[in-house]
Amino acid sequence: MKLRRLGQSNLWLSPLGLGTWQFSHRNGLGGKFWKEVNQEQVTQIIKTSLQGGMNWIDTAEAYGHGTSEQMIAKSLEEIDCIHGEVNYATPYLADKWWPLGRRATSLSETISIRRSNLGGRKIDLYQIHHPTSISSLEKQMNEMIKLVDDQHIRYVGVSNFSAIQLRKAHNILQKAGVSLISNQVRYNLFDRRIEKNGVLDTAKELGIAIIAYSPLHQGLLTGKFHHDPEQLRNLYWLKKIQYNLTKKQLKRTFPLIKELENMAETHHVSAAQIALAWLICANKEVVFAIPGASNLTQIEGNIKAMQVELSSKEIQKLSDIL
């Protein structure tokens, strides 16, 4: 598996990492977006992802109020994962602080909980989940710098930041000799706002990686809803609203799904794997993605997506449809 450098860090990661919002055990914000995944299933998913070449896992405080972190830690213990050792069982860990309604000092006050939930492991990439803290961005970045200096975390990242916020955070950190490594945002073939609002261009200019979450737009890009629209009825209402999963969108995106399926047939993979391959090929090594998986079939599919090589012509064809 060809690894790529995450921003200006010394982390060399697989293009796809394992997203773990679905390990919320149906607790917390968005927990009901997913069916329950038990500990045995989580362990099998993580073990399979590592064996398949994924070498990093992304989680967050908000995923089940720490449930996801705890389930990851238990799984790593069960598969005897030694952090820092070079083998398949060595994932780098990315985590996120929940800022809504909290002051920047909460970063330092809660880091021991994050690390405890992760089995005492050091956090390789710590991210501000979104720009909603009641403290200034400067205060938040200064707290992040302290966490780096105190060796609780290795690198600083953000999530859901605009181009202006991204540049400001970068400049604050740079003055202290610390790099901003990544911005985690929603990005996929359906939702390409970062290409138009300056986020992607700013990331490229400053050497900051983009980590794409919801890379299949909650299943829209698999084509399953297009072939069976009645499945939309089974989705949690908030998920449908937040991701605009409607029959109107199915009609609008049908040409894209059709082309994904045509390319999938050529490459002997699935439409979902082509959609993931587009993400990690279209912008070369700037973009990473964190598809989730609730079963072994899904994680095996994600692994296979990293082996798909799309031509520049195929990339452009997909890019031009919507």
PDB file of C-alpha atoms in Angstrom:
ATOM      1  CA  MET A   1       0.000   0.000   0.000  1.00  0.00           C
ATOM      2  CA  LYS A   2       1.467   3.349  -1.064  1.00  0.00           C
ATOM      3  CA  LEU A   3       1.377   5.749   1.869  1.00  0.00           C
ATOM      4  CA  ARG A   4       1.146   9.522   1.591  1.00  0.00           C
ATOM      5  CA  ARG A   5       2.305  12.284   3.873  1.00  0.00           C
ATOM      6  CA  LEU A   6      -0.430  13.986   5.905  1.00  0.00           C
ATOM      7  CA  GLY A   7       0.108  17.692   5.343  1.00  0.00           C
ATOM      8  CA  GLN A   8       3.441  18.870   6.754  1.00  0.00           C
ATOM      9  CA  SER A   9       3.607  16.151   9.391  1.00  0.00           C
ATOM     10  CA  ASN A  10       5.819  13.110   9.610  1.00  0.00           C
ATOM     11  CA  LEU A  11       2.762  10.871   9.479  1.00  0.00           C
ATOM     12  CA  TRP A  12       2.691   8.649   6.405  1.00  0.00           C
ATOM     13  CA  LEU A  13      -0.834   7.367   6.102  1.00  0.00           C
ATOM     14  CA  SER A  14      -2.888   5.172   3.825  1.00  0.00           C
ATOM     15  CA  PRO A  15      -5.154   7.252   1.536  1.00  0.00           C
ATOM     16  CA  LEU A  16      -8.187   5.859   3.375  1.00  0.00           C
ATOM     17  CA  GLY A  17      -8.462   5.634   7.133  1.00  0.00           C
ATOM     18  CA  LEU A  18     -11.213   4.050   9.195  1.00  0.00           C
ATOM     19  CA  GLY A  19     -13.996   6.429  10.207  1.00  0.00           C
ATOM     20  CA  THR A  20     -15.674   5.368  13.459  1.00  0.00           C
ATOM     21  CA  TRP A  21     -18.756   7.514  14.019  1.00  0.00           C
ATOM     22  CA  GLN A  22     -20.766   4.294  13.622  1.00  0.00           C
ATOM     23  CA  PHE A  23     -19.113   2.907  16.763  1.00  0.00           C
ATOM     24  CA  SER A  24     -21.232   5.242  18.893  1.00  0.00           C
ATOM     25  CA  HIS A  25     -23.338   2.355  20.205  1.00  0.00           C
ATOM     26  CA  ARG A  26     -26.318   4.561  19.249  1.00  0.00           C
ATOM     27  CA  ASN A  27     -25.330   7.097  21.933  1.00  0.00           C
ATOM     28  CA  GLY A  28     -24.727  10.815  21.626  1.00  0.00           C
ATOM     29  CA  LEU A  29     -24.909  13.202  18.695  1.00  0.00           C
ATOM     30  CA  GLY A  30     -25.927  11.378  15.550  1.00  0.00           C
ATOM     31  CA  GLY A  31     -25.665   8.015  17.268  1.00  0.00           C
ATOM     32  CA  LYS A  32     -29.029   7.005  15.852  1.00  0.00           C
ATOM     33  CA  PHE A  33     -27.655   7.516  12.330  1.00  0.00           C
ATOM     34  CA  TRP A  34     -26.301   3.986  12.613  1.00  0.00           C
ATOM     35  CA  LYS A  35     -27.306   0.471  13.489  1.00  0.00           C
ATOM     36  CA  GLU A  36     -25.632  -0.843  16.617  1.00  0.00           C
ATOM     37  CA  VAL A  37     -22.216  -2.427  16.105  1.00  0.00           C
ATOM     38  CA  ASN A  38     -21.072  -4.631  18.990  1.00  0.00           C
ATOM     39  CA  GLN A  39     -17.552  -4.953  20.376  1.00  0.00           C
ATOM     40  CA  GLU A  40     -16.791  -8.212  18.578  1.00  0.00           C
ATOM     41  CA  GLN A  41     -17.774  -6.650  15.242  1.00  0.00           C
ATOM     42  CA  VAL A  42     -15.700  -3.539  15.953  1.00  0.00           C
ATOM     43  CA  THR A  43     -12.653  -5.676  16.674  1.00  0.00           C
ATOM     44  CA  GLN A  44     -13.072  -7.639  13.451  1.00  0.00           C
ATOM     45  CA  ILE A  45     -13.534  -4.456  11.415  1.00  0.00           C
ATOM     46  CA  ILE A  46     -10.425  -2.833  12.892  1.00  0.00           C
ATOM     47  CA  LYS A  47      -8.325  -5.970  12.503  1.00  0.00           C
ATOM     48  CA  THR A  48      -9.396  -6.385   8.890  1.00  0.00           C
ATOM     49  CA  SER A  49      -8.727  -2.715   8.110  1.00  0.00           C
ATOM     50  CA  LEU A  50      -5.199  -2.958   9.520  1.00  0.00           C
ATOM     51  CA  GLN A  51      -4.467  -6.198   7.735  1.00  0.00           C
ATOM     52  CA  GLY A  52      -5.699  -4.610   4.515  1.00  0.00           C
ATOM     53  CA  GLY A  53      -3.287  -1.689   4.682  1.00  0.00           C
ATOM     54  CA  MET A  54      -5.227   1.023   6.485  1.00  0.00           C
ATOM     55  CA  ASN A  55      -2.878   2.378   9.107  1.00  0.00           C
ATOM     56  CA  TRP A  56      -4.990   4.998  10.870  1.00  0.00           C
ATOM     57  CA  ILE A  57      -8.288   5.399  12.682  1.00  0.00           C
ATOM     58  CA  ASP A  58     -10.322   8.566  13.146  1.00  0.00           C
ATOM     59  CA  THR A  59     -12.640   9.037  16.109  1.00  0.00           C
ATOM     60  CA  ALA A  60     -14.077  11.861  18.215  1.00  0.00           C
ATOM     61  CA  GLU A  61     -15.221  12.768  21.705  1.00  0.00           C
ATOM     62  CA  ALA A  62     -18.724  13.305  20.300  1.00  0.00           C
ATOM     63  CA  TYR A  63     -19.017   9.783  18.887  1.00  0.00           C
ATOM     64  CA  GLY A  64     -21.180   8.259  21.608  1.00  0.00           C
ATOM     65  CA  HIS A  65     -19.743  10.525  24.335  1.00  0.00           C
ATOM     66  CA  GLY A  66     -16.447   8.627  24.147  1.00  0.00           C
ATOM     67  CA  THR A  67     -17.962   5.235  23.337  1.00  0.00           C
ATOM     68  CA  SER A  68     -16.185   5.032  19.990  1.00  0.00           C
ATOM     69  CA  GLU A  69     -12.832   5.799  21.617  1.00  0.00           C
ATOM     70  CA  GLN A  70     -13.367   3.105  24.233  1.00  0.00           C
ATOM     71  CA  MET A  71     -14.411   0.474  21.719  1.00  0.00           C
ATOM     72  CA  ILE A  72     -11.365   1.225  19.581  1.00  0.00           C
ATOM     73  CA  ALA A  73      -9.049   0.906  22.594  1.00  0.00           C
ATOM     74  CA  LYS A  74     -10.562  -2.417  23.617  1.00  0.00           C
ATOM     75  CA  SER A  75     -10.261  -3.727  20.072  1.00  0.00           C
ATOM     76  CA  LEU A  76      -6.613  -2.737  19.847  1.00  0.00           C
ATOM     77  CA  GLU A  77      -5.932  -4.521  23.126  1.00  0.00           C
ATOM     78  CA  GLU A  78      -7.699  -7.624  21.876  1.00  0.00           C
ATOM     79  CA  ILE A  79      -5.574  -7.759  18.720  1.00  0.00           C
ATOM     80  CA  ASP A  80      -2.450  -6.945  20.749  1.00  0.00           C
ATOM     81  CA  CYS A  81      -1.685  -3.718  18.960  1.00  0.00           C
ATOM     82  CA  ILE A  82       1.578  -2.069  19.973  1.00  0.00           C
ATOM     83  CA  HIS A  83       1.647   1.631  19.147  1.00  0.00           C
ATOM     84  CA  GLY A  84       4.749   2.734  17.247  1.00  0.00           C
ATOM     85  CA  GLU A  85       5.793  -0.717  16.062  1.00  0.00           C
ATOM     86  CA  VAL A  86       5.994  -1.108  12.289  1.00  0.00           C
ATOM     87  CA  ASN A  87       3.501  -3.813  11.356  1.00  0.00           C
ATOM     88  CA  TYR A  88      -0.108  -4.078  10.277  1.00  0.00           C
ATOM     89  CA  ALA A  89      -1.341  -3.741  13.853  1.00  0.00           C
ATOM     90  CA  THR A  90      -0.021  -0.211  14.322  1.00  0.00           C
ATOM     91  CA  PRO A  91      -2.706   2.379  13.683  1.00  0.00           C
ATOM     92  CA  TYR A  92      -2.150   6.058  14.081  1.00  0.00           C
ATOM     93  CA  LEU A  93      -4.989   7.654  16.034  1.00  0.00           C
ATOM     94  CA  ALA A  94      -6.842  10.825  15.110  1.00  0.00           C
ATOM     95  CA  ASP A  95      -9.308  12.249  17.634  1.00  0.00           C
ATOM     96  CA  LYS A  96     -11.451  15.389  17.921  1.00  0.00           C
ATOM     97  CA  TRP A  97     -12.375  17.781  20.744  1.00  0.00           C
ATOM     98  CA  TRP A  98     -16.021  18.889  20.965  1.00  0.00           C
ATOM     99  CA  PRO A  99     -15.975  22.725  21.160  1.00  0.00           C
ATOM    100  CA  LEU A 100     -19.661  23.715  21.167  1.00  0.00           C
ATOM    101  CA  GLY A 101     -20.331  26.038  24.112  1.00  0.00           C
ATOM    102  CA  ARG A 102     -16.920  25.338  25.673  1.00  0.00           C
ATOM    103  CA  ARG A 103     -13.869  27.448  26.375  1.00  0.00           C
ATOM    104  CA  ALA A 104     -10.438  26.699  24.970  1.00  0.00           C
ATOM    105  CA  THR A 105      -9.225  25.597  28.422  1.00  0.00           C
ATOM    106  CA  SER A 106     -11.466  22.551  27.992  1.00  0.00           C
ATOM    107  CA  LEU A 107      -8.867  21.197  25.553  1.00  0.00           C
ATOM    108  CA  SER A 108      -6.339  20.750  28.371  1.00  0.00           C
ATOM    109  CA  GLU A 109      -8.965  19.857  30.958  1.00  0.00           C
ATOM    110  CA  THR A 110     -10.353  16.950  28.927  1.00  0.00           C
ATOM    111  CA  ILE A 111      -7.251  15.566  27.193  1.00  0.00           C
ATOM    112  CA  SER A 112      -6.693  13.052  30.003  1.00  0.00           C
ATOM    113  CA  ILE A 113     -10.192  11.655  29.379  1.00  0.00           C
ATOM    114  CA  ARG A 114      -9.508  11.327  25.651  1.00  0.00           C
ATOM    115  CA  ARG A 115      -6.254   9.477  26.255  1.00  0.00           C
ATOM    116  CA  SER A 116      -7.768   7.322  28.986  1.00  0.00           C
ATOM    117  CA  ASN A 117     -10.602   6.297  26.670  1.00  0.00           C
ATOM    118  CA  LEU A 118      -7.980   5.379  24.077  1.00  0.00           C
ATOM    119  CA  GLY A 119      -6.174   3.123  26.518  1.00  0.00           C
ATOM    120  CA  GLY A 120      -3.525   5.679  27.444  1.00  0.00           C
ATOM    121  CA  ARG A 121      -2.313   6.006  23.877  1.00  0.00           C
ATOM    122  CA  LYS A 122      -0.848   9.224  22.577  1.00  0.00           C
ATOM    123  CA  ILE A 123      -3.046  11.014  20.041  1.00  0.00           C
ATOM    124  CA  ASP A 124      -1.285  11.443  16.720  1.00  0.00           C
ATOM    125  CA  LEU A 125      -3.681  14.039  15.315  1.00  0.00           C
ATOM    126  CA  TYR A 126      -5.971  16.081  17.555  1.00  0.00           C
ATOM    127  CA  GLN A 127      -8.621  18.139  15.811  1.00  0.00           C
ATOM    128  CA  ILE A 128     -11.058  20.882  16.781  1.00  0.00           C
ATOM    129  CA  HIS A 129     -14.335  19.354  15.627  1.00  0.00           C
ATOM    130  CA  HIS A 130     -15.825  22.618  14.343  1.00  0.00           C
ATOM    131  CA  PRO A 131     -15.400  26.385  14.931  1.00  0.00           C
ATOM    132  CA  THR A 132     -18.029  26.768  17.655  1.00  0.00           C
ATOM    133  CA  SER A 133     -16.019  27.368  20.827  1.00  0.00           C
ATOM    134  CA  ILE A 134     -16.902  30.447  22.887  1.00  0.00           C
ATOM    135  CA  SER A 135     -13.171  31.217  23.074  1.00  0.00           C
ATOM    136  CA  SER A 136     -11.212  32.926  20.320  1.00  0.00           C
ATOM    137  CA  LEU A 137      -9.413  30.889  17.711  1.00  0.00           C
ATOM    138  CA  GLU A 138      -6.123  32.223  19.060  1.00  0.00           C
ATOM    139  CA  LYS A 139      -6.861  30.847  22.531  1.00  0.00           C
ATOM    140  CA  GLN A 140      -7.827  27.479  21.071  1.00  0.00           C
ATOM    141  CA  MET A 141      -4.618  27.257  19.053  1.00  0.00           C
ATOM    142  CA  ASN A 142      -2.543  28.254  22.089  1.00  0.00           C
ATOM    143  CA  GLU A 143      -4.108  25.392  24.045  1.00  0.00           C
ATOM    144  CA  MET A 144      -3.300  23.040  21.187  1.00  0.00           C
ATOM    145  CA  ILE A 145       0.307  24.219  21.267  1.00  0.00           C
ATOM    146  CA  LYS A 146       0.440  23.367  24.986  1.00  0.00           C
ATOM    147  CA  LEU A 147      -0.849  19.855  24.244  1.00  0.00           C
ATOM    148  CA  VAL A 148       1.923  19.403  21.680  1.00  0.00           C
ATOM    149  CA  ASP A 149       4.558  20.759  24.064  1.00  0.00           C
ATOM    150  CA  ASP A 150       3.310  18.490  26.863  1.00  0.00           C
ATOM    151  CA  GLN A 151       3.435  15.531  24.443  1.00  0.00           C
ATOM    152  CA  HIS A 152      -0.219  14.593  24.796  1.00  0.00           C
ATOM    153  CA  ILE A 153      -0.635  14.946  21.037  1.00  0.00           C
ATOM    154  CA  ARG A 154       1.716  14.914  18.065  1.00  0.00           C
ATOM    155  CA  TYR A 155      -0.038  17.159  15.564  1.00  0.00           C
ATOM    156  CA  VAL A 156      -2.820  19.743  15.348  1.00  0.00           C
ATOM    157  CA  GLY A 157      -5.777  19.552  12.983  1.00  0.00           C
ATOM    158  CA  VAL A 158      -9.153  21.228  12.585  1.00  0.00           C
ATOM    159  CA  SER A 159     -12.509  20.223  11.153  1.00  0.00           C
ATOM    160  CA  ASN A 160     -15.261  22.104   9.312  1.00  0.00           C
ATOM    161  CA  PHE A 161     -13.129  25.256   9.102  1.00  0.00           C
ATOM    162  CA  SER A 162     -13.680  27.846   6.384  1.00  0.00           C
ATOM    163  CA  ALA A 163     -10.841  29.109   4.208  1.00  0.00           C
ATOM    164  CA  ILE A 164     -10.510  32.255   6.378  1.00  0.00           C
ATOM    165  CA  GLN A 165     -10.516  30.272   9.631  1.00  0.00           C
ATOM    166  CA  LEU A 166      -8.051  27.792   8.176  1.00  0.00           C
ATOM    167  CA  ARG A 167      -5.582  30.510   7.238  1.00  0.00           C
ATOM    168  CA  LYS A 168      -5.934  32.232  10.620  1.00  0.00           C
ATOM    169  CA  ALA A 169      -5.329  29.010  12.567  1.00  0.00           C
ATOM    170  CA  HIS A 170      -2.347  28.226  10.336  1.00  0.00           C
ATOM    171  CA  ASN A 171      -0.782  31.649  10.972  1.00  0.00           C
ATOM    172  CA  ILE A 172      -1.254  31.463  14.750  1.00  0.00           C
ATOM    173  CA  LEU A 173       0.368  28.044  14.954  1.00  0.00           C
ATOM    174  CA  GLN A 174       3.167  28.942  12.569  1.00  0.00           C
ATOM    175  CA  LYS A 175       4.313  31.791  14.827  1.00  0.00           C
ATOM    176  CA  ALA A 176       4.885  29.185  17.556  1.00  0.00           C
ATOM    177  CA  GLY A 177       6.712  26.826  15.211  1.00  0.00           C
ATOM    178  CA  VAL A 178       3.775  24.400  15.018  1.00  0.00           C
ATOM    179  CA  SER A 179       2.123  23.323  11.774  1.00  0.00           C
ATOM    180  CA  LEU A 180      -1.570  22.969  11.070  1.00  0.00           C
ATOM    181  CA  ILE A 181      -1.737  19.534   9.490  1.00  0.00           C
ATOM    182  CA  SER A 182      -5.285  18.993   8.291  1.00  0.00           C
ATOM    183  CA  ASN A 183      -8.853  20.187   7.879  1.00  0.00           C
ATOM    184  CA  GLN A 184     -11.526  17.490   8.085  1.00  0.00           C
ATOM    185  CA  VAL A 185     -14.551  18.420   5.986  1.00  0.00           C
ATOM    186  CA  ARG A 186     -17.497  16.852   4.211  1.00  0.00           C
ATOM    187  CA  TYR A 187     -16.344  16.157   0.664  1.00  0.00           C
ATOM    188  CA  ASN A 188     -17.478  13.701  -1.981  1.00  0.00           C
ATOM    189  CA  LEU A 189     -18.669  13.561  -5.582  1.00  0.00           C
ATOM    190  CA  PHE A 190     -22.067  14.899  -4.512  1.00  0.00           C
ATOM    191  CA  ASP A 191     -20.926  17.571  -2.035  1.00  0.00           C
ATOM    192  CA  ARG A 192     -18.053  19.539  -3.566  1.00  0.00           C
ATOM    193  CA  ARG A 193     -18.455  22.870  -1.801  1.00  0.00           C
ATOM    194  CA  ILE A 194     -14.805  23.027  -0.757  1.00  0.00           C
ATOM    195  CA  GLU A 195     -13.818  23.310  -4.414  1.00  0.00           C
ATOM    196  CA  LYS A 196     -15.810  26.553  -4.686  1.00  0.00           C
ATOM    197  CA  ASN A 197     -15.504  28.231  -1.283  1.00  0.00           C
ATOM    198  CA  GLY A 198     -11.727  28.425  -1.156  1.00  0.00           C
ATOM    199  CA  VAL A 199     -11.139  25.654   1.403  1.00  0.00           C
ATOM    200  CA  LEU A 200      -9.443  23.258  -1.016  1.00  0.00           C
ATOM    201  CA  ASP A 201      -7.343  25.967  -2.677  1.00  0.00           C
ATOM    202  CA  THR A 202      -6.244  27.354   0.696  1.00  0.00           C
ATOM    203  CA  ALA A 203      -5.301  23.885   1.929  1.00  0.00           C
ATOM    204  CA  LYS A 204      -3.182  23.293  -1.180  1.00  0.00           C
ATOM    205  CA  GLU A 205      -1.505  26.689  -0.846  1.00  0.00           C
ATOM    206  CA  LEU A 206      -0.603  26.188   2.833  1.00  0.00           C
ATOM    207  CA  GLY A 207       0.359  22.508   2.595  1.00  0.00           C
ATOM    208  CA  ILE A 208      -2.597  21.361   4.702  1.00  0.00           C
ATOM    209  CA  ALA A 209      -4.236  18.004   4.056  1.00  0.00           C
ATOM    210  CA  ILE A 210      -7.958  17.584   3.500  1.00  0.00           C
ATOM    211  CA  ILE A 211      -9.592  14.668   5.327  1.00  0.00           C
ATOM    212  CA  ALA A 212     -12.923  13.930   3.672  1.00  0.00           C
ATOM    213  CA  TYR A 213     -15.682  12.669   5.927  1.00  0.00           C
ATOM    214  CA  SER A 214     -18.948  11.190   4.630  1.00  0.00           C
ATOM    215  CA  PRO A 215     -17.087  10.249   1.416  1.00  0.00           C
ATOM    216  CA  LEU A 216     -20.084   8.248   0.163  1.00  0.00           C
ATOM    217  CA  HIS A 217     -22.581  10.845   1.379  1.00  0.00           C
ATOM    218  CA  GLN A 218     -24.217   8.427   3.831  1.00  0.00           C
ATOM    219  CA  GLY A 219     -24.757   5.768   1.172  1.00  0.00           C
ATOM    220  CA  LEU A 220     -26.052   8.007  -1.628  1.00  0.00           C
ATOM    221  CA  LEU A 221     -23.014   7.277  -3.814  1.00  0.00           C
ATOM    222  CA  THR A 222     -23.354   3.517  -3.466  1.00  0.00           C
ATOM    223  CA  GLY A 223     -26.460   3.629  -5.658  1.00  0.00           C
ATOM    224  CA  LYS A 224     -28.509   1.570  -3.213  1.00  0.00           C
ATOM    225  CA  PHE A 225     -31.140   4.273  -2.779  1.00  0.00           C
ATOM    226  CA  HIS A 226     -31.371   4.850  -6.523  1.00  0.00           C
ATOM    227  CA  HIS A 227     -32.184   1.184  -7.097  1.00  0.00           C
ATOM    228  CA  ASP A 228     -34.561   1.002  -4.136  1.00  0.00           C
ATOM    229  CA  PRO A 229     -35.855   4.493  -3.217  1.00  0.00           C
ATOM    230  CA  GLU A 230     -38.106   3.017  -0.527  1.00  0.00           C
ATOM    231  CA  GLN A 231     -34.977   2.478   1.584  1.00  0.00           C
ATOM    232  CA  LEU A 232     -35.057   6.207   2.307  1.00  0.00           C
ATOM    233  CA  ARG A 233     -38.040   5.539   4.578  1.00  0.00           C
ATOM    234  CA  ASN A 234     -35.821   3.525   6.921  1.00  0.00           C
ATOM    235  CA  LEU A 235     -33.332   6.328   7.508  1.00  0.00           C
ATOM    236  CA  TYR A 236     -33.263   8.338  10.729  1.00  0.00           C
ATOM    237  CA  TRP A 237     -35.094  11.614  10.052  1.00  0.00           C
ATOM    238  CA  LEU A 238     -32.167  13.847  11.069  1.00  0.00           C
ATOM    239  CA  LYS A 239     -29.840  11.978   8.749  1.00  0.00           C
ATOM    240  CA  LYS A 240     -32.198  12.534   5.814  1.00  0.00           C
ATOM    241  CA  ILE A 241     -32.400  16.253   6.534  1.00  0.00           C
ATOM    242  CA  GLN A 242     -28.713  16.808   7.239  1.00  0.00           C
ATOM    243  CA  TYR A 243     -27.605  15.022   4.074  1.00  0.00           C
ATOM    244  CA  ASN A 244     -30.532  16.022   1.864  1.00  0.00           C
ATOM    245  CA  LEU A 245     -31.423  12.417   1.102  1.00  0.00           C
ATOM    246  CA  THR A 246     -34.613  12.801  -0.906  1.00  0.00           C
ATOM    247  CA  LYS A 247     -36.171  11.287  -4.000  1.00  0.00           C
ATOM    248  CA  LYS A 248     -35.526  14.593  -5.751  1.00  0.00           C
ATOM    249  CA  GLN A 249     -31.799  14.174  -5.130  1.00  0.00           C
ATOM    250  CA  LEU A 250     -31.947  10.587  -6.354  1.00  0.00           C
ATOM    251  CA  LYS A 251     -33.320  11.831  -9.651  1.00  0.00           C
ATOM    252  CA  ARG A 252     -30.713  14.585  -9.937  1.00  0.00           C
ATOM    253  CA  THR A 253     -27.783  12.278  -9.157  1.00  0.00           C
ATOM    254  CA  PHE A 254     -28.903   9.334 -11.275  1.00  0.00           C
ATOM    255  CA  PRO A 255     -26.534  10.213 -14.181  1.00  0.00           C
ATOM    256  CA  LEU A 256     -23.610  10.210 -11.732  1.00  0.00           C
ATOM    257  CA  ILE A 257     -24.597   6.838 -10.289  1.00  0.00           C
ATOM    258  CA  LYS A 258     -24.968   5.423 -13.784  1.00  0.00           C
ATOM    259  CA  GLU A 259     -21.444   6.499 -14.715  1.00  0.00           C
ATOM    260  CA  LEU A 260     -20.040   5.198 -11.411  1.00  0.00           C
ATOM    261  CA  GLU A 261     -21.615   1.831 -12.178  1.00  0.00           C
ATOM    262  CA  ASN A 262     -20.263   1.851 -15.735  1.00  0.00           C
ATOM    263  CA  MET A 263     -16.724   2.503 -14.491  1.00  0.00           C
ATOM    264  CA  ALA A 264     -17.182  -0.048 -11.721  1.00  0.00           C
ATOM    265  CA  GLU A 265     -17.943  -2.696 -14.305  1.00  0.00           C
ATOM    266  CA  THR A 266     -14.788  -1.786 -16.220  1.00  0.00           C
ATOM    267  CA  HIS A 267     -12.614  -1.971 -13.101  1.00  0.00           C
ATOM    268  CA  HIS A 268     -14.427  -5.014 -11.654  1.00  0.00           C
ATOM    269  CA  VAL A 269     -15.332  -3.175  -8.460  1.00  0.00           C
ATOM    270  CA  SER A 270     -18.421  -1.432  -7.043  1.00  0.00           C
ATOM    271  CA  ALA A 271     -19.802   2.069  -7.609  1.00  0.00           C
ATOM    272  CA  ALA A 272     -18.850   2.940  -4.024  1.00  0.00           C
ATOM    273  CA  GLN A 273     -15.244   1.938  -4.653  1.00  0.00           C
ATOM    274  CA  ILE A 274     -15.071   4.138  -7.739  1.00  0.00           C
ATOM    275  CA  ALA A 275     -16.479   7.072  -5.728  1.00  0.00           C
ATOM    276  CA  LEU A 276     -13.815   6.577  -3.061  1.00  0.00           C
ATOM    277  CA  ALA A 277     -11.083   6.190  -5.671  1.00  0.00           C
ATOM    278  CA  TRP A 278     -12.126   9.500  -7.253  1.00  0.00           C
ATOM    279  CA  LEU A 279     -11.681  11.248  -3.892  1.00  0.00           C
ATOM    280  CA  ILE A 280      -8.131  10.059  -3.327  1.00  0.00           C
ATOM    281  CA  CYS A 281      -7.044  10.374  -6.971  1.00  0.00           C
ATOM    282  CA  ALA A 282      -8.595  13.644  -8.173  1.00  0.00           C
ATOM    283  CA  ASN A 283      -6.410  15.910  -6.014  1.00  0.00           C
ATOM    284  CA  LYS A 284      -3.367  13.690  -5.902  1.00  0.00           C
ATOM    285  CA  GLU A 285      -1.994  13.373  -2.353  1.00  0.00           C
ATOM    286  CA  VAL A 286      -3.789  16.345  -0.775  1.00  0.00           C
ATOM    287  CA  VAL A 287      -7.031  14.505  -0.005  1.00  0.00           C
ATOM    288  CA  PHE A 288      -7.502  11.581   2.386  1.00  0.00           C
ATOM    289  CA  ALA A 289     -10.859  10.045   3.278  1.00  0.00           C
ATOM    290  CA  ILE A 290     -12.390   8.216   6.237  1.00  0.00           C
ATOM    291  CA  PRO A 291     -15.220   5.937   5.107  1.00  0.00           C
ATOM    292  CA  GLY A 292     -16.903   4.085   7.934  1.00  0.00           C
ATOM    293  CA  ALA A 293     -17.774   0.407   8.047  1.00  0.00           C
ATOM    294  CA  SER A 294     -20.383  -1.461  10.063  1.00  0.00           C
ATOM    295  CA  ASN A 295     -19.505  -4.923   8.778  1.00  0.00           C
ATOM    296  CA  LEU A 296     -16.659  -6.850   7.172  1.00  0.00           C
ATOM    297  CA  THR A 297     -18.088  -6.566   3.654  1.00  0.00           C
ATOM    298  CA  GLN A 298     -17.955  -2.778   3.857  1.00  0.00           C
ATOM    299  CA  ILE A 299     -14.417  -2.594   5.223  1.00  0.00           C
ATOM    300  CA  GLU A 300     -13.180  -5.077   2.634  1.00  0.00           C
ATOM    301  CA  GLY A 301     -14.754  -2.894  -0.048  1.00  0.00           C
ATOM    302  CA  ASN A 302     -13.038   0.207   1.338  1.00  0.00           C
ATOM    303  CA  ILE A 303      -9.692  -1.575   1.297  1.00  0.00           C
ATOM    304  CA  LYS A 304     -10.173  -2.598  -2.316  1.00  0.00           C
ATOM    305  CA  ALA A 305     -10.982   1.012  -3.252  1.00  0.00           C
ATOM    306  CA  MET A 306      -7.389   1.982  -2.421  1.00  0.00           C
ATOM    307  CA  GLN A 307      -6.210  -0.334  -5.194  1.00  0.00           C
ATOM    308  CA  VAL A 308      -8.337   1.278  -7.916  1.00  0.00           C
ATOM    309  CA  GLU A 309      -6.400   3.519 -10.291  1.00  0.00           C
ATOM    310  CA  LEU A 310      -8.530   5.954 -12.249  1.00  0.00           C
ATOM    311  CA  SER A 311      -7.174   7.634 -15.357  1.00  0.00           C
ATOM    312  CA  SER A 312      -7.206  11.412 -15.675  1.00  0.00           C
ATOM    313  CA  LYS A 313      -9.923  11.015 -18.294  1.00  0.00           C
ATOM    314  CA  GLU A 314     -12.094   8.977 -15.907  1.00  0.00           C
ATOM    315  CA  ILE A 315     -11.549  11.472 -13.097  1.00  0.00           C
ATOM    316  CA  GLN A 316     -12.574  14.361 -15.321  1.00  0.00           C
ATOM    317  CA  LYS A 317     -15.616  12.514 -16.631  1.00  0.00           C
ATOM    318  CA  LEU A 318     -16.922  11.975 -13.092  1.00  0.00           C
ATOM    319  CA  SER A 319     -16.066  15.534 -12.082  1.00  0.00           C
ATOM    320  CA  ASP A 320     -18.080  17.029 -14.925  1.00  0.00           C
ATOM    321  CA  ILE A 321     -21.382  15.191 -14.392  1.00  0.00           C
ATOM    322  CA  LEU A 322     -22.973  17.310 -11.631  1.00  0.00           C
TER     323      LEU A 322
END
